[in-house]
Each structure stands twice: as C-alpha cells, then as structure tokens.
Coordinates of C-alpha atoms and ligand atoms in Angstrom, one line a residue:
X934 CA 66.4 -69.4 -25.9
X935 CA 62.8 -69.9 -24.9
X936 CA 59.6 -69.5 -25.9
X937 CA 56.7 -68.3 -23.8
X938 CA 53.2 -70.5 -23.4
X939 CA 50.6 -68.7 -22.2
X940 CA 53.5 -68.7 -19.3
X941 CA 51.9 -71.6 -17.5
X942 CA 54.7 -74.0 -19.6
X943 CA 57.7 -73.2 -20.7
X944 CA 60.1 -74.4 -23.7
X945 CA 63.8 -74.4 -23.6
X946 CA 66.7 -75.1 -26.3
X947 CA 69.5 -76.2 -23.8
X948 CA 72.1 -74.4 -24.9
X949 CA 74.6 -77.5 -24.7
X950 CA 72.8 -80.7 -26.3
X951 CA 72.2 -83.3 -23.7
X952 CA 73.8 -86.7 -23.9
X953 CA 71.7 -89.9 -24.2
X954 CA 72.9 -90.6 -21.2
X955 CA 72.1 -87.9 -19.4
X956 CA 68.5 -87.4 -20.5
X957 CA 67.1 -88.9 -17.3
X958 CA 69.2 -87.7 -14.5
X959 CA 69.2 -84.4 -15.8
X960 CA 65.5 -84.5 -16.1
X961 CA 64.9 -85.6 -12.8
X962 CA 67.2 -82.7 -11.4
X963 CA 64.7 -79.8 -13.0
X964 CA 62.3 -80.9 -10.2
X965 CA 64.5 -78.9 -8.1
X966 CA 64.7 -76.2 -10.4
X967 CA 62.0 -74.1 -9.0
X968 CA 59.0 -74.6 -6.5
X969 CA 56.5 -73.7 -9.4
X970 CA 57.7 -76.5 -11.6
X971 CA 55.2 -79.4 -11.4
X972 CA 56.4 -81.6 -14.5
X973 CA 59.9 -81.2 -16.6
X974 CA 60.1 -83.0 -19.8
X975 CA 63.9 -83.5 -21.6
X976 CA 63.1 -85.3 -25.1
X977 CA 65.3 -88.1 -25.8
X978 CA 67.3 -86.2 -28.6
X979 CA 68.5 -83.9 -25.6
X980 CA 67.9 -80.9 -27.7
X981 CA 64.5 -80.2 -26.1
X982 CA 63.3 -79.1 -22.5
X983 CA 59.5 -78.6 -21.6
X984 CA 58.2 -77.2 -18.1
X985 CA 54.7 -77.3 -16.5
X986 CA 54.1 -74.8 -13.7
X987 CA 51.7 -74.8 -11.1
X988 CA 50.3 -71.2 -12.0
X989 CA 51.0 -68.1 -15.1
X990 CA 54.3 -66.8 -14.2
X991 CA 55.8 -63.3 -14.9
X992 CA 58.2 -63.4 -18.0
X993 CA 61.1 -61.8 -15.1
X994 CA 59.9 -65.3 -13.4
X995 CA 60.5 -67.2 -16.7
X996 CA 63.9 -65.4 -17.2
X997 CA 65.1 -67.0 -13.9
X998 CA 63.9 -70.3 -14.4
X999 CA 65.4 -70.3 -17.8
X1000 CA 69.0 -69.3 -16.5
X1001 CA 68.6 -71.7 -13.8
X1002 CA 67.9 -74.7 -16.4
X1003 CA 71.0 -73.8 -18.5
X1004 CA 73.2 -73.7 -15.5
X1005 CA 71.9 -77.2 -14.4
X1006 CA 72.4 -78.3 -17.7
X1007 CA 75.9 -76.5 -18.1
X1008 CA 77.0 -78.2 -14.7
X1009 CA 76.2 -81.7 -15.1
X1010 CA 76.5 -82.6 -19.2
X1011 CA 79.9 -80.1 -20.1
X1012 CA 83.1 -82.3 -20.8
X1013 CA 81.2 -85.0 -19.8
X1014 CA 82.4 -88.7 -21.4
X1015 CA 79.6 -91.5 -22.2
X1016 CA 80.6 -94.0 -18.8
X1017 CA 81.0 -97.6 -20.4
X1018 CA 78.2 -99.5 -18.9
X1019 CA 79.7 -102.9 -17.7
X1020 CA 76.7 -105.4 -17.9
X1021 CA 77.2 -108.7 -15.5
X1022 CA 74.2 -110.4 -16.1
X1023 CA 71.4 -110.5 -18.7
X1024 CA 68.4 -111.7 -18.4
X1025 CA 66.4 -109.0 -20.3
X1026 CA 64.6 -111.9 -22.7
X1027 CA 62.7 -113.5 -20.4
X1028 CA 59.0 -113.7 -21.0
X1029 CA 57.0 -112.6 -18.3
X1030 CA 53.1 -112.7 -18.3
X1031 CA 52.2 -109.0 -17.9
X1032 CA 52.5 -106.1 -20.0
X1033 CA 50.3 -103.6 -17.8
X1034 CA 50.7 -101.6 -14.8
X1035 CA 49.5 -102.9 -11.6
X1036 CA 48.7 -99.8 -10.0
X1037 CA 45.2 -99.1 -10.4
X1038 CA 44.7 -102.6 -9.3
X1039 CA 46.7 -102.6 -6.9
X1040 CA 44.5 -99.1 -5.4
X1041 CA 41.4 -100.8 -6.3
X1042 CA 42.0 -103.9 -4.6
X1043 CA 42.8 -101.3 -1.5
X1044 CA 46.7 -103.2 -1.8
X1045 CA 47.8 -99.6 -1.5
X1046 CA 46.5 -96.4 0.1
X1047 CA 48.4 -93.5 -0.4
X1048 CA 49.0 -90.9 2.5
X1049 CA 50.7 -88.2 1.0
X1050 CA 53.1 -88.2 -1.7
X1051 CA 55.5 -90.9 -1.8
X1052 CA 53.7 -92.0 1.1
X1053 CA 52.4 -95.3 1.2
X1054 CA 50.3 -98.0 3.3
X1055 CA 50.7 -101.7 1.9
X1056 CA 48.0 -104.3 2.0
X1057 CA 48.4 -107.9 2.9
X1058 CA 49.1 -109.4 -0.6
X1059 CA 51.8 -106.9 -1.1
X1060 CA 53.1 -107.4 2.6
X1061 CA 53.4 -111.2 1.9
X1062 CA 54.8 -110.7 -1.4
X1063 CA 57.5 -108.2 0.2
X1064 CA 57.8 -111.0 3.1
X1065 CA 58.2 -113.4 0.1
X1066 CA 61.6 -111.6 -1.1
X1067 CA 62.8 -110.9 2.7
X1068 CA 62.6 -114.1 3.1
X1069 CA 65.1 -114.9 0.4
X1070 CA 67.6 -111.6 1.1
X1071 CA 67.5 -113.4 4.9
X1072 CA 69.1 -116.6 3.4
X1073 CA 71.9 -114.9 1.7
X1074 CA 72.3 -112.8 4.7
X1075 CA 72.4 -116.3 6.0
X1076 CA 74.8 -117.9 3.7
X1077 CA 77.5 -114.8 4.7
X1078 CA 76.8 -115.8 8.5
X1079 CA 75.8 -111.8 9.1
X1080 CA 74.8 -111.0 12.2
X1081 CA 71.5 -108.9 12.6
X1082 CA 71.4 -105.0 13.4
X1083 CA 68.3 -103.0 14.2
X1084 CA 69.0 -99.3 13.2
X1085 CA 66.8 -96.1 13.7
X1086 CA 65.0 -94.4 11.5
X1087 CA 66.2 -90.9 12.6
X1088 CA 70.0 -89.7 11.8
X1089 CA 72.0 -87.1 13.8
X1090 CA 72.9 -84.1 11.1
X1091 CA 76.3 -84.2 12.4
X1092 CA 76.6 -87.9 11.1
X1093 CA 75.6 -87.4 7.8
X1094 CA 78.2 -84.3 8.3
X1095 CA 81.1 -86.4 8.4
X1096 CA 80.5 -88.3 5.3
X1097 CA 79.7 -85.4 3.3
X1098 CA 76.1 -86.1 2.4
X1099 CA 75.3 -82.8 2.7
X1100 CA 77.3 -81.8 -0.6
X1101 CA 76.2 -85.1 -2.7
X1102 CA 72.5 -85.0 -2.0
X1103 CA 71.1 -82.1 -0.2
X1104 CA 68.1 -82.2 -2.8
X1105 CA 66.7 -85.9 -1.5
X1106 CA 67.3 -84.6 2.7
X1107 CA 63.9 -84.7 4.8
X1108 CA 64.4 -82.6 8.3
X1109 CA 63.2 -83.6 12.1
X1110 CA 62.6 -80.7 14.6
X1111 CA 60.2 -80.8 17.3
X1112 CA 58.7 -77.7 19.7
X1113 CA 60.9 -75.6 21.3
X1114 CA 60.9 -76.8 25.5
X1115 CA 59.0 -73.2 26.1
X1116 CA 55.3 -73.7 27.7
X1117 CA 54.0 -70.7 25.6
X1118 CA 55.3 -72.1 22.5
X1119 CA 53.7 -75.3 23.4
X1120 CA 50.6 -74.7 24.7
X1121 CA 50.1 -72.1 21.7
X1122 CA 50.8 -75.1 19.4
X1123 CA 48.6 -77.1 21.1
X1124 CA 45.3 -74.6 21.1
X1125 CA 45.8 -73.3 17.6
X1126 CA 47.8 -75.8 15.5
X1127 CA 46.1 -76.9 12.2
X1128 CA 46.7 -77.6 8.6
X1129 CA 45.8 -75.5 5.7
X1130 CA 46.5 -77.0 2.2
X1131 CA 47.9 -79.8 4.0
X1132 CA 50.9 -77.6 6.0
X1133 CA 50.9 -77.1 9.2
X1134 CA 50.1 -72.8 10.0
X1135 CA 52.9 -73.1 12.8
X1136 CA 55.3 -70.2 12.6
X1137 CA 58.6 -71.7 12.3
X1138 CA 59.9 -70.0 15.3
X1139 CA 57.9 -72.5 17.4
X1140 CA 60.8 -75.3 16.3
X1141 CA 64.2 -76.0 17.4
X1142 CA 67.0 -76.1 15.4
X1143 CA 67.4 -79.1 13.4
X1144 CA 69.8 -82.1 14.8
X1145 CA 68.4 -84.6 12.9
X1146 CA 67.1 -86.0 10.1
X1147 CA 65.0 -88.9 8.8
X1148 CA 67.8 -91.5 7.3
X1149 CA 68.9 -91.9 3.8
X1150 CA 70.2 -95.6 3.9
X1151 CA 70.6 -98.5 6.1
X1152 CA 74.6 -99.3 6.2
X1153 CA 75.5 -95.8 7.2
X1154 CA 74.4 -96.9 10.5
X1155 CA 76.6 -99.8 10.9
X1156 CA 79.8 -97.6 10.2
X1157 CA 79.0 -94.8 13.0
X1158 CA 78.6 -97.9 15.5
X1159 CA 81.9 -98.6 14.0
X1160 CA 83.4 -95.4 14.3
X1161 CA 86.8 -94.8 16.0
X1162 CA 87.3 -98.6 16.1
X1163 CA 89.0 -101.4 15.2
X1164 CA 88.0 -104.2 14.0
X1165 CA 89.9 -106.8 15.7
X1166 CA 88.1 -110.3 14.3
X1167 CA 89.4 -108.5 11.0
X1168 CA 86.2 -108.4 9.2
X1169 CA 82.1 -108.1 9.4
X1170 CA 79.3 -109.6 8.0
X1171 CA 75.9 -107.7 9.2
X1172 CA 72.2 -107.1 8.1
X1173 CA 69.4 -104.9 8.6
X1174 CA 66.5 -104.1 7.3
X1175 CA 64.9 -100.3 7.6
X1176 CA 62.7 -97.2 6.5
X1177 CA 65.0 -94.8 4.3
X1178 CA 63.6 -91.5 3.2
X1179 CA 65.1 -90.0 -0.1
X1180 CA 62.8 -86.8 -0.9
X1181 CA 62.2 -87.1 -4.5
X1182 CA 59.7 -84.0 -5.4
X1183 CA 57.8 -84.2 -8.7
X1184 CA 59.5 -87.4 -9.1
X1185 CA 57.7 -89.7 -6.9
X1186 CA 56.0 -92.0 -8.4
X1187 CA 53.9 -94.7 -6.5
X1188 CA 56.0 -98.0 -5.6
X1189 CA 58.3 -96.7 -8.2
X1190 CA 60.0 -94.2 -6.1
X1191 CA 58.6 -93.1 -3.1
X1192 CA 59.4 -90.4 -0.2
X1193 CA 59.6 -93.3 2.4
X1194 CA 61.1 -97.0 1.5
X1195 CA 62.6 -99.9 2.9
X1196 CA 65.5 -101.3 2.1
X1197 CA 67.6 -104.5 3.3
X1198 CA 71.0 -104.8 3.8
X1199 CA 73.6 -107.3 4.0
X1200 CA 76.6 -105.4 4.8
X1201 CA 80.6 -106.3 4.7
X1202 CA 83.1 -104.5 6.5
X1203 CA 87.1 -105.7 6.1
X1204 CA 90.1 -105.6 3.5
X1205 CA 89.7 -104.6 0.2
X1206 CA 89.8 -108.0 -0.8
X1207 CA 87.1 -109.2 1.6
X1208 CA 84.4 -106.8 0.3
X1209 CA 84.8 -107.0 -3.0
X1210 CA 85.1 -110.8 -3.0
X1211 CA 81.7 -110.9 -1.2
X1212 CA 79.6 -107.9 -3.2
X1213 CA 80.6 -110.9 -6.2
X1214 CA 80.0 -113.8 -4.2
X1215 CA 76.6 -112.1 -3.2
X1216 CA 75.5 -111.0 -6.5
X1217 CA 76.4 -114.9 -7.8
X1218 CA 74.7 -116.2 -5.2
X1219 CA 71.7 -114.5 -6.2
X1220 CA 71.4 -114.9 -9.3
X1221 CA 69.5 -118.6 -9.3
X1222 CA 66.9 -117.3 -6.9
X1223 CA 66.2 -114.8 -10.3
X1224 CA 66.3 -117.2 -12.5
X1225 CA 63.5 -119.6 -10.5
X1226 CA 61.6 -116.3 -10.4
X1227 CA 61.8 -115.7 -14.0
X1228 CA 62.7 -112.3 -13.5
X1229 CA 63.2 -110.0 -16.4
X1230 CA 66.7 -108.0 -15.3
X1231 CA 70.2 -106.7 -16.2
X1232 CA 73.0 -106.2 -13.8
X1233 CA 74.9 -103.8 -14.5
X1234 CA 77.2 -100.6 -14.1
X1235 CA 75.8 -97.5 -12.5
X1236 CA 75.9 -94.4 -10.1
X1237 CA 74.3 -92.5 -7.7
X1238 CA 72.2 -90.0 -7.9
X1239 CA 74.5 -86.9 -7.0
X1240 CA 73.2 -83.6 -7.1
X1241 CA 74.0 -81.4 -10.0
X1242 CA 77.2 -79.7 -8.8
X1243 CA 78.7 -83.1 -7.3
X1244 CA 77.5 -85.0 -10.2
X1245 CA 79.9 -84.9 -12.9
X1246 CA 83.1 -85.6 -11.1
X1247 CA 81.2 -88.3 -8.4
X1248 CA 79.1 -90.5 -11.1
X1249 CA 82.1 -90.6 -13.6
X1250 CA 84.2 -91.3 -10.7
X1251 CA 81.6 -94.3 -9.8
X1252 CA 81.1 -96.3 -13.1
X1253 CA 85.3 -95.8 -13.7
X1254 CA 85.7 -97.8 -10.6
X1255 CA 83.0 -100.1 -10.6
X1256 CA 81.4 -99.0 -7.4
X1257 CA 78.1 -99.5 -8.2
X1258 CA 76.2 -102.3 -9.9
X1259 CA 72.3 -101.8 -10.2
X1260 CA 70.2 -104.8 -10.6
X1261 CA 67.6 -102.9 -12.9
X1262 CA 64.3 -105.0 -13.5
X1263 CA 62.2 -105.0 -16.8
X1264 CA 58.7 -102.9 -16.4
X1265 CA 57.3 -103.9 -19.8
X1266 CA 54.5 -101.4 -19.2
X1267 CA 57.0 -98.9 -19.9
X1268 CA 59.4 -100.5 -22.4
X1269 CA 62.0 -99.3 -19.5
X1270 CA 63.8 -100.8 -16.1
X1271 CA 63.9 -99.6 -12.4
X1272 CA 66.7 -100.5 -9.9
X1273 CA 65.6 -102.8 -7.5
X1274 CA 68.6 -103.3 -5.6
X1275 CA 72.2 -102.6 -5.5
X1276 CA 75.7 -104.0 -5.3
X1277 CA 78.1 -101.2 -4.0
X1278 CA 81.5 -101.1 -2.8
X1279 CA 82.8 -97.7 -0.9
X1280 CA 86.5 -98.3 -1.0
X1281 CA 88.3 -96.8 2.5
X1282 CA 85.5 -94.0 2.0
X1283 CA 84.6 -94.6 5.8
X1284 CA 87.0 -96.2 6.9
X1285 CA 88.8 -93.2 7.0
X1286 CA 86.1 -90.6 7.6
X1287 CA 85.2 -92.6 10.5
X1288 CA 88.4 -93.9 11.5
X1289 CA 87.6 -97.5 12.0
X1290 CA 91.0 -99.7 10.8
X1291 CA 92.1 -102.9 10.6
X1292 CA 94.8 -104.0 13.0
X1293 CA 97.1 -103.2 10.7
X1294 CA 95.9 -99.5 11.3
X1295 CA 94.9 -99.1 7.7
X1296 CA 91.7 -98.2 6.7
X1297 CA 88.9 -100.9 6.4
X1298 CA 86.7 -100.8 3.2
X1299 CA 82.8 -101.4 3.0
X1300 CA 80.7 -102.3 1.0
X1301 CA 76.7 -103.4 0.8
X1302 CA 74.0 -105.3 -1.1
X1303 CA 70.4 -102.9 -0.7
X1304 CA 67.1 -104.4 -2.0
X1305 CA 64.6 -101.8 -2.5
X1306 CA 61.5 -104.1 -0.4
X1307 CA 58.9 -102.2 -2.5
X1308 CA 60.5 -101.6 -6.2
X1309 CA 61.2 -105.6 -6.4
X1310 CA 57.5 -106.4 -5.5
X1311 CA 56.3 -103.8 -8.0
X1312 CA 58.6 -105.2 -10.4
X1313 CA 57.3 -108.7 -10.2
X1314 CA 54.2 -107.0 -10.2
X1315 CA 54.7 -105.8 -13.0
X1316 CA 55.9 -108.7 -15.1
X1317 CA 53.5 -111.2 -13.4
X1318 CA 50.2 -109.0 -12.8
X1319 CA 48.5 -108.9 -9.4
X1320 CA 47.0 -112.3 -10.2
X1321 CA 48.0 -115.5 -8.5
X1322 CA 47.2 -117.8 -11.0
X1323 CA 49.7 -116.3 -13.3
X1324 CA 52.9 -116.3 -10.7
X1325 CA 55.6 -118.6 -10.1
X1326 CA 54.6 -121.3 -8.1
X1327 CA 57.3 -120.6 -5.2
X1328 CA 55.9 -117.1 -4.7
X1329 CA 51.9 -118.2 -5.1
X1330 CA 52.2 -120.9 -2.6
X1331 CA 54.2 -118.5 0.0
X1332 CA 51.6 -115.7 -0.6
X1333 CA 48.8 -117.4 -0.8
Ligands
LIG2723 P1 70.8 -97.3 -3.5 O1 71.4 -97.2 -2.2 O2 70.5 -95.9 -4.1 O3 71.4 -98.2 -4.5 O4 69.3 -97.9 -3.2 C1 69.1 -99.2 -3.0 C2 67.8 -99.6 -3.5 O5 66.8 -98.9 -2.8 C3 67.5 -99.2 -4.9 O6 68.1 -100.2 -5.8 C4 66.0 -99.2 -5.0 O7 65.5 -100.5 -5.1 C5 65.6 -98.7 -3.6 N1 65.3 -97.3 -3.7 C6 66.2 -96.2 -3.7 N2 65.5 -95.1 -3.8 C7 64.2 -95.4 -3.8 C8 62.9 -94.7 -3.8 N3 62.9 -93.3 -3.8 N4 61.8 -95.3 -3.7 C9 61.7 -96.7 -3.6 N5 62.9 -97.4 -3.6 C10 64.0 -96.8 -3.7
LIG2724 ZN1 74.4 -99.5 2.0

C-alpha cells in the first residue's frame, strides 16, 4: 500500500509491522533502497514509512521502490524475537552540562571543515581532545602489556574474501582502483580528467579491476598477519590505532557517523578463556576513567550492523551469545545514545578461517576493544559543550 506525493515522497504501510527494535536498523537500510532516496523516515510505532527523493519519479519507479521496501522489511523483521539487551553498566543519570549540539560551533570555530560527505578535517581543540582519550586507550593498552601494530589503510578484496565480509556488509564497502598501466589511457586521463558534479568524467574502462579496498576495521589486520600460524607463546596482546571506512550513504552524519573514522584497538588473541577474561577485565578497567569523566553511558548488549539478508540470523546470533557489548554514550541533544566504542569477542571465527591455532592445533579465539576516536569526543562534546570552562578538569588542563 502506498500513497503518491506529488511523487517527489513517498508513503508506505509496511506490510509486516516493524518491531521497536527494529525501527532504526531498518531505517538506516532504506538508504540503500534506491539511489533516488535522499531521506527515509520509519515512525516509532513501525507502522509507518516515509521517503524523500531527490527528483518526481514515475509511478512504475514508485512501484519498484515500494516492492523493494516491503522485501527489506520482510527480510529483516519476519519471525524475528525481541534480543534481551544485557546492560553491564549504567551510568545514564549523570548530569552533564550541555543539552545542545556542538556542531555549528564546532564549524564556526573552523574545529571542523567538511570535505565531502562523511569527510572530515579536525581542528586543534578537537585533535587534543581526541589526543586526550588516546591517551587513556594507550594506558589500558598498557595495562594488558600489548605490543603496538601499524596497519594500512588499504585491504586486499581477497582478505576480506575469506572472512566473508562481502555477504555481511557489502552496503558499507568503499573500492580502490587505479589507471590501467596503458600510456593512452594515462596520458588521456591526464589531459582531459575533470569533475562534473563532483565525479570524476573518466570512463570506467580507464581503471583496473579492483584488488582492494579501503579497510573496514583495525583487528582484521592483526589476524591475516596471523594467518596460517601458530601461536606458540599461547596468546597476544596487540594495539593499533587506524582510518576505517564504513560507507554509510544518507546516513552520515557529521562526527556522528562518518565515511572515514578512526578507531583504536587493543586486541587479544588466545584460548577462549583468555579473550573473554580480558574483553571483562578491559571493560572493568575502564570503567573509573568514565566515571572521573562524568560520562553519561550504558554498556550494554548489541550487534552489528549486517546487511538486510544476513541480518536476522547474524544479529540474533550476536546478542544470544554475548558477542558484542556497545558502550553507547548519552547525546542529550537528541534524548538518544551513540556507540562510542565496543567490546567484542569473535569466538574461533578466524581462528579457523585463517587457520591460526594454538599448539594444541585447535582454533584460537579473538576478540577486541574499538573506540570510535571521533564519536567519543563528540560525545563529550556533547554533554560538556565546546567550552573549557565547563569540562572536567583532567581533560581542560590536557587540552588546554
Ligand atoms: P564496531 O567495530 O562497529 O563496534 O565499531 C567500533 C567503534 O567505531 C564504534 O563503537 C564507533 O565508536 C566507531 N564507529 C563505527 N562506525 C562509525 C562511523 N561510521 N563513524 C564514526 N565512528 C564509527
Ligand atoms: Zn576489532
């Protein structure tokens, strides 16, 4: 069922009710829907979906988009069961100073310039502030004695191959190519290349094939170096700290969620035992560091964001296990949270994709603690405000 509006919006009556909590995942997969949708609204009864498109659209166009909307819908919400969210920590009553959204201050100030979308150069408060947080993701690193790693920010497509990336989030993939080695193609690049509408007018036969991609997360990099081995001292403590790219159409929004991110790492390699010990030890061990902060935040179960087909099976598969635990900040400005870092544990996942074993010959398991660099300054951002005067005293006499 839909409703036409003067076809450059669109109104649909899912045809299976949407879940609570659903509502945002499933809203944030319409962005792949279609190329002409440029906003996708799910109401928080579920019973409601409202499109925006970039131009008027013929009603055969509408027809399609509809049909593709139910079927996203159909895939990820039918026989789904509510996950019970397993909360840690709670620290959601805090009081923090700021109720507003620090990011027309932060462009004013010239904290942020924004090259494309989800693109972002950071100023010097923000890069103290972010150097502020390293600083304290360095000591635990510390405290687990992991040794540093420096990982690049391309990945080979046969990598992220073997550990099926390609089938859980093909949506959030951002390709590398270069020129074809051919001095026509080349030297034709080089004499007419431009950009129209910001795109490049290169005919896409002037590119190779594509080997490689820009990289979705940090530890992945660890296990390939790890790959076919084993690990003889029994287990590993590592960090590493790098750009991830997660391609997050309509959805990116400023420090929020952005195309290009960094993330660090502390990393744990070993039994089954080992990692999960750690991921607890970790997350306990951080815990004071929010508390002097003041940080408004909950700890507590969650899942990844698989694409629609993988996403019932993988996400209910996550929260009944207990893979995933999402520290999710307070943004007060929006009476909502955002995920500002992670505690996950893989199981054997690749430990046997990637054959790397104990000496026993089993399978080791991983597992990793990601901070998101820029969500956890805009979260303290946005508790605190951009000024000084109102932050913590550890963080004003670090930045300042
Ligand atoms: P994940 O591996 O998905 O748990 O990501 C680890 C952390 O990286 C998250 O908790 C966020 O803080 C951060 N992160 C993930 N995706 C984005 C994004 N698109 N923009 C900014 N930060 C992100
Ligand atoms: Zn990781």
């Amino acid at each position: 069922m839909f409703k036409f509006e003067d076809n450059y919006g669109l109104d649909i009556t899912p045809r299976i009710k949407i879940p609570g909590h659903l509502v945002g995942e499933v809203q944030s997969k319409l962005a792949y829907v279609d190329e002409q949708i440029y906003k996708a609204e799910v109401d928080t009864l579920g019973e409601h979906i409202h499109l925006d498109f970039h131009q008027p659209l013929e009603q055969s166009e509408l027809v399609t988009i509809e049909a593709k909307v139910q079927r996203v819908v159909e895939k990820m919400v039918q026989g789904t069961i509510k996950p019970k969210i397993v909360v840690l920590e709670n620290h959601m009553d805090r009081v923090t100073p700021n109720n507003t959204d620090p990011t027309s201050e932060l462009y004013s100030l010239g904290e942020i310039y924004q090259e494309a979308d989800g693109i972002y150069s950071l100023g010097p408060m923000l890069s103290r502030l972010i150097d502020f947080f390293e600083q304290q993701f360095l000591s635990l690193a510390k405290f687990f004695n992991a040794t540093p790693y420096r990982f690049p920010t391309l990945i080979p497509a046969k990598y992220l191959e073997q550990v099926n990336y390609f089938q859980a989030f093909p949506h959030s993939l951002t390709f590398v190519t270069h020129l074809r080695e051919d001095l026509d193609v080349i030297d034709h690049f080089a004499e007419e290349a431009s950009c129209k509408e910001d795109s490049l007018t290169t005919d896409m036969g002037s590119f190779d094939k594509i080997q490689t991609l820009l990289s979705p997360a940090v530890c992945y990099h660890l296990y390939f170096a790890l790959a076919g081995k084993t690990l003889t001292n029994e287990s590993l403590a590592a960090t590493s700290v790098s750009n991830c790219f997660r391609y997050e159409s309509i959805n990116l929004d400023s420090l929020e969620r952005m195309w290009n991110f960094t993330m660090r790492e502390v990393i744990f390699v070993g039994s089954k035992d080992y990692v999960l010990e750690n991921r607890e030890i970790a997350r306990q061990e951080m815990e004071p560091f929010f508390e002097q902060l003041g940080l408004a935040y909950r700890v507590e179960t969650a899942n990844d964001p698989f694409f629609i087909g993988e996403f019932r099976k993988q996400a209910a598969f996550q929260s009944a296990f207990q893979l995933k635990f999402e520290i999710r900040a307070s943004l007060p400005f929006k009476k909502s949270t955002l995920a500002i870092g992670s505690y996950n544990y893989h199981q054997d996942f690749f430990g046997r994709n990637l054959n790397i074993n104990l000496s026993d010959g089993s399978p080791v398991h991983t597992g990793c603690v990601a901070f998101g660099l820029e969500r956890v300054a805009f979260a303290f951002l946005a508790q605190y405000g951009i000024d000084p005067n109102n932050w913590p005293s550890i963080v004003r006499e670090y930045v300042n």
